[in-house]
Amino acid sequence: MEPIEYLWKDRKRFWGMPLSFTRYSLSEDRLFCETGLLNMKSDEVLLYRVRDLRLTMNLFQRVCGVGTVCVVSSDKSIPHLDLKNVKDPRTVKELIHKNVEAAKDQRRIRATELLGGEDADLEEEEH
């Protein structure tokens, strides 16, 4: 098994400093979130499943130079993943966006497959 090449890595920050046991990373096809020191939890979202990205920065985050990138996906186990208090959040959001689009192009995902409503689930079951 070959090692994963990460395009971006960061930690959840407090007062702008990476003093946390929550680590985020991005590869060409997945977004990872690992939490914990003794008991670790590792989550990942496949980029082609990402449906929406949002950036939030409150006043305190702006002063510290951090922000939260909210990732909404069609993944059943992690439909919403917040990358909290990451450094340079606008750049991170754009990097994720570019890799999401590349992953969708590579898999030839059509816009109709991204609707994800109840009707889309019914159509998948029928085929």
PDB file of C-alpha atoms in Angstrom:
ATOM      1  CA  MET A   1       0.000   0.000   0.000  1.00  0.00           C
ATOM      2  CA  GLU A   2       1.504   3.291  -1.081  1.00  0.00           C
ATOM      3  CA  PRO A   3       1.427   6.315   1.254  1.00  0.00           C
ATOM      4  CA  ILE A   4      -1.150   9.033   0.690  1.00  0.00           C
ATOM      5  CA  GLU A   5       0.156  12.281  -0.749  1.00  0.00           C
ATOM      6  CA  TYR A   6      -1.513  15.200   0.975  1.00  0.00           C
ATOM      7  CA  LEU A   7      -2.184  18.479  -0.830  1.00  0.00           C
ATOM      8  CA  TRP A   8      -2.951  20.328   2.425  1.00  0.00           C
ATOM      9  CA  LYS A   9      -2.692  19.678   6.167  1.00  0.00           C
ATOM     10  CA  ASP A  10      -3.619  21.725   9.224  1.00  0.00           C
ATOM     11  CA  ARG A  11      -4.827  21.454  12.796  1.00  0.00           C
ATOM     12  CA  LYS A  12      -7.768  23.021  14.551  1.00  0.00           C
ATOM     13  CA  ARG A  13      -6.359  26.193  16.079  1.00  0.00           C
ATOM     14  CA  PHE A  14      -6.902  28.048  19.338  1.00  0.00           C
ATOM     15  CA  TRP A  15      -5.959  31.725  19.387  1.00  0.00           C
ATOM     16  CA  GLY A  16      -4.492  31.136  15.920  1.00  0.00           C
ATOM     17  CA  MET A  17      -2.061  28.477  17.169  1.00  0.00           C
ATOM     18  CA  PRO A  18      -2.243  24.740  16.299  1.00  0.00           C
ATOM     19  CA  LEU A  19      -2.747  23.512  19.877  1.00  0.00           C
ATOM     20  CA  SER A  20      -5.284  20.788  19.200  1.00  0.00           C
ATOM     21  CA  PHE A  21      -5.561  17.068  18.647  1.00  0.00           C
ATOM     22  CA  THR A  22      -7.862  17.607  15.659  1.00  0.00           C
ATOM     23  CA  ARG A  23      -6.023  17.265  12.350  1.00  0.00           C
ATOM     24  CA  TYR A  24      -7.368  17.941   8.873  1.00  0.00           C
ATOM     25  CA  SER A  25      -5.836  16.886   5.563  1.00  0.00           C
ATOM     26  CA  LEU A  26      -6.741  16.809   1.880  1.00  0.00           C
ATOM     27  CA  SER A  27      -5.617  14.373  -0.802  1.00  0.00           C
ATOM     28  CA  GLU A  28      -6.575  14.331  -4.481  1.00  0.00           C
ATOM     29  CA  ASP A  29      -9.742  12.350  -3.799  1.00  0.00           C
ATOM     30  CA  ARG A  30     -10.524  12.542  -0.060  1.00  0.00           C
ATOM     31  CA  LEU A  31     -10.844  14.954   2.845  1.00  0.00           C
ATOM     32  CA  PHE A  32      -9.733  13.600   6.232  1.00  0.00           C
ATOM     33  CA  CYS A  33     -10.472  14.585   9.836  1.00  0.00           C
ATOM     34  CA  GLU A  34      -8.692  12.872  12.739  1.00  0.00           C
ATOM     35  CA  THR A  35      -9.519  13.683  16.349  1.00  0.00           C
ATOM     36  CA  GLY A  36      -8.154  12.516  19.670  1.00  0.00           C
ATOM     37  CA  LEU A  37      -4.917  11.700  21.438  1.00  0.00           C
ATOM     38  CA  LEU A  38      -5.472   8.382  23.195  1.00  0.00           C
ATOM     39  CA  ASN A  39      -8.733   7.401  21.540  1.00  0.00           C
ATOM     40  CA  MET A  40      -8.519   8.394  17.887  1.00  0.00           C
ATOM     41  CA  LYS A  41     -11.391   8.838  15.487  1.00  0.00           C
ATOM     42  CA  SER A  42     -10.729   9.152  11.763  1.00  0.00           C
ATOM     43  CA  ASP A  43     -13.359  10.322   9.269  1.00  0.00           C
ATOM     44  CA  GLU A  44     -13.059  10.866   5.544  1.00  0.00           C
ATOM     45  CA  VAL A  45     -15.273  12.283   2.832  1.00  0.00           C
ATOM     46  CA  LEU A  46     -14.853  11.342  -0.821  1.00  0.00           C
ATOM     47  CA  LEU A  47     -14.486  14.580  -2.752  1.00  0.00           C
ATOM     48  CA  TYR A  48     -16.836  13.601  -5.564  1.00  0.00           C
ATOM     49  CA  ARG A  49     -19.616  13.426  -2.933  1.00  0.00           C
ATOM     50  CA  VAL A  50     -19.169  17.034  -1.790  1.00  0.00           C
ATOM     51  CA  ARG A  51     -22.263  19.058  -2.636  1.00  0.00           C
ATOM     52  CA  ASP A  52     -21.527  22.449  -1.100  1.00  0.00           C
ATOM     53  CA  LEU A  53     -18.804  24.470   0.622  1.00  0.00           C
ATOM     54  CA  ARG A  54     -19.291  27.418   2.946  1.00  0.00           C
ATOM     55  CA  LEU A  55     -16.857  29.683   4.775  1.00  0.00           C
ATOM     56  CA  THR A  56     -17.679  31.314   8.111  1.00  0.00           C
ATOM     57  CA  MET A  57     -15.491  33.729  10.038  1.00  0.00           C
ATOM     58  CA  ASN A  58     -16.699  35.472  13.168  1.00  0.00           C
ATOM     59  CA  LEU A  59     -14.921  38.544  14.529  1.00  0.00           C
ATOM     60  CA  PHE A  60     -12.681  36.556  16.859  1.00  0.00           C
ATOM     61  CA  GLN A  61     -11.678  34.174  14.050  1.00  0.00           C
ATOM     62  CA  ARG A  62     -10.897  37.118  11.762  1.00  0.00           C
ATOM     63  CA  VAL A  63      -8.646  38.660  14.415  1.00  0.00           C
ATOM     64  CA  CYS A  64      -6.783  35.328  14.786  1.00  0.00           C
ATOM     65  CA  GLY A  65      -6.562  34.770  11.001  1.00  0.00           C
ATOM     66  CA  VAL A  66      -8.616  31.579  11.014  1.00  0.00           C
ATOM     67  CA  GLY A  67     -12.065  30.463   9.866  1.00  0.00           C
ATOM     68  CA  THR A  68     -14.367  27.465   9.515  1.00  0.00           C
ATOM     69  CA  VAL A  69     -14.862  25.716   6.179  1.00  0.00           C
ATOM     70  CA  CYS A  70     -18.184  23.839   6.187  1.00  0.00           C
ATOM     71  CA  VAL A  71     -18.325  20.845   3.846  1.00  0.00           C
ATOM     72  CA  VAL A  72     -21.758  19.432   2.964  1.00  0.00           C
ATOM     73  CA  SER A  73     -21.708  16.054   1.238  1.00  0.00           C
ATOM     74  CA  SER A  74     -24.007  13.273   0.132  1.00  0.00           C
ATOM     75  CA  ASP A  75     -22.046  10.849   2.334  1.00  0.00           C
ATOM     76  CA  LYS A  76     -24.481   9.010   4.627  1.00  0.00           C
ATOM     77  CA  SER A  77     -22.097   8.756   7.598  1.00  0.00           C
ATOM     78  CA  ILE A  78     -20.709  12.328   7.429  1.00  0.00           C
ATOM     79  CA  PRO A  79     -23.193  14.609   5.676  1.00  0.00           C
ATOM     80  CA  HIS A  80     -21.688  17.714   7.311  1.00  0.00           C
ATOM     81  CA  LEU A  81     -17.998  18.198   8.191  1.00  0.00           C
ATOM     82  CA  ASP A  82     -16.689  21.427   9.686  1.00  0.00           C
ATOM     83  CA  LEU A  83     -12.994  22.214   9.363  1.00  0.00           C
ATOM     84  CA  LYS A  84     -12.909  24.486  12.407  1.00  0.00           C
ATOM     85  CA  ASN A  85     -10.422  27.297  12.937  1.00  0.00           C
ATOM     86  CA  VAL A  86      -8.099  26.530  10.019  1.00  0.00           C
ATOM     87  CA  LYS A  87      -5.430  28.969   8.921  1.00  0.00           C
ATOM     88  CA  ASP A  88      -6.060  30.867   5.664  1.00  0.00           C
ATOM     89  CA  PRO A  89      -9.621  29.499   5.246  1.00  0.00           C
ATOM     90  CA  ARG A  90     -10.342  31.183   1.896  1.00  0.00           C
ATOM     91  CA  THR A  91      -7.392  29.441   0.265  1.00  0.00           C
ATOM     92  CA  VAL A  92      -8.401  26.127   1.864  1.00  0.00           C
ATOM     93  CA  LYS A  93     -11.971  26.471   0.574  1.00  0.00           C
ATOM     94  CA  GLU A  94     -10.733  27.196  -2.966  1.00  0.00           C
ATOM     95  CA  LEU A  95      -8.284  24.271  -2.852  1.00  0.00           C
ATOM     96  CA  ILE A  96     -11.073  21.912  -1.778  1.00  0.00           C
ATOM     97  CA  HIS A  97     -13.383  23.337  -4.462  1.00  0.00           C
ATOM     98  CA  LYS A  98     -10.834  22.781  -7.248  1.00  0.00           C
ATOM     99  CA  ASN A  99     -10.189  19.209  -6.139  1.00  0.00           C
ATOM    100  CA  VAL A 100     -13.925  18.493  -5.791  1.00  0.00           C
ATOM    101  CA  GLU A 101     -14.483  19.624  -9.382  1.00  0.00           C
ATOM    102  CA  ALA A 102     -11.514  17.548 -10.592  1.00  0.00           C
ATOM    103  CA  ALA A 103     -12.819  14.454  -8.751  1.00  0.00           C
ATOM    104  CA  LYS A 104     -16.294  14.904 -10.277  1.00  0.00           C
ATOM    105  CA  ASP A 105     -14.827  15.373 -13.767  1.00  0.00           C
ATOM    106  CA  GLN A 106     -12.671  12.275 -13.341  1.00  0.00           C
ATOM    107  CA  ARG A 107     -15.711  10.190 -12.362  1.00  0.00           C
ATOM    108  CA  ARG A 108     -17.909  11.897 -14.961  1.00  0.00           C
ATOM    109  CA  ILE A 109     -20.528  12.798 -12.387  1.00  0.00           C
ATOM    110  CA  ARG A 110     -23.573  14.470 -13.942  1.00  0.00           C
ATOM    111  CA  ALA A 111     -25.530  17.259 -12.278  1.00  0.00           C
ATOM    112  CA  THR A 112     -28.617  15.022 -12.011  1.00  0.00           C
ATOM    113  CA  GLU A 113     -26.629  12.593  -9.849  1.00  0.00           C
ATOM    114  CA  LEU A 114     -25.956  15.372  -7.379  1.00  0.00           C
ATOM    115  CA  LEU A 115     -29.573  16.245  -6.611  1.00  0.00           C
ATOM    116  CA  GLY A 116     -29.654  13.724  -3.781  1.00  0.00           C
ATOM    117  CA  GLY A 117     -33.272  14.283  -2.825  1.00  0.00           C
ATOM    118  CA  GLU A 118     -35.788  11.568  -2.082  1.00  0.00           C
ATOM    119  CA  ASP A 119     -36.550  11.227  -5.797  1.00  0.00           C
ATOM    120  CA  ALA A 120     -32.887  10.550  -6.575  1.00  0.00           C
ATOM    121  CA  ASP A 121     -32.825   7.738  -3.991  1.00  0.00           C
ATOM    122  CA  LEU A 122     -35.922   6.200  -5.586  1.00  0.00           C
ATOM    123  CA  GLU A 123     -34.375   6.391  -9.066  1.00  0.00           C
ATOM    124  CA  GLU A 124     -31.222   4.618  -7.835  1.00  0.00           C
ATOM    125  CA  GLU A 125     -33.296   1.820  -6.258  1.00  0.00           C
ATOM    126  CA  GLU A 126     -35.328   1.292  -9.417  1.00  0.00           C
ATOM    127  CA  HIS A 127     -32.259   0.784 -11.639  1.00  0.00           C
TER     128      HIS A 127
END
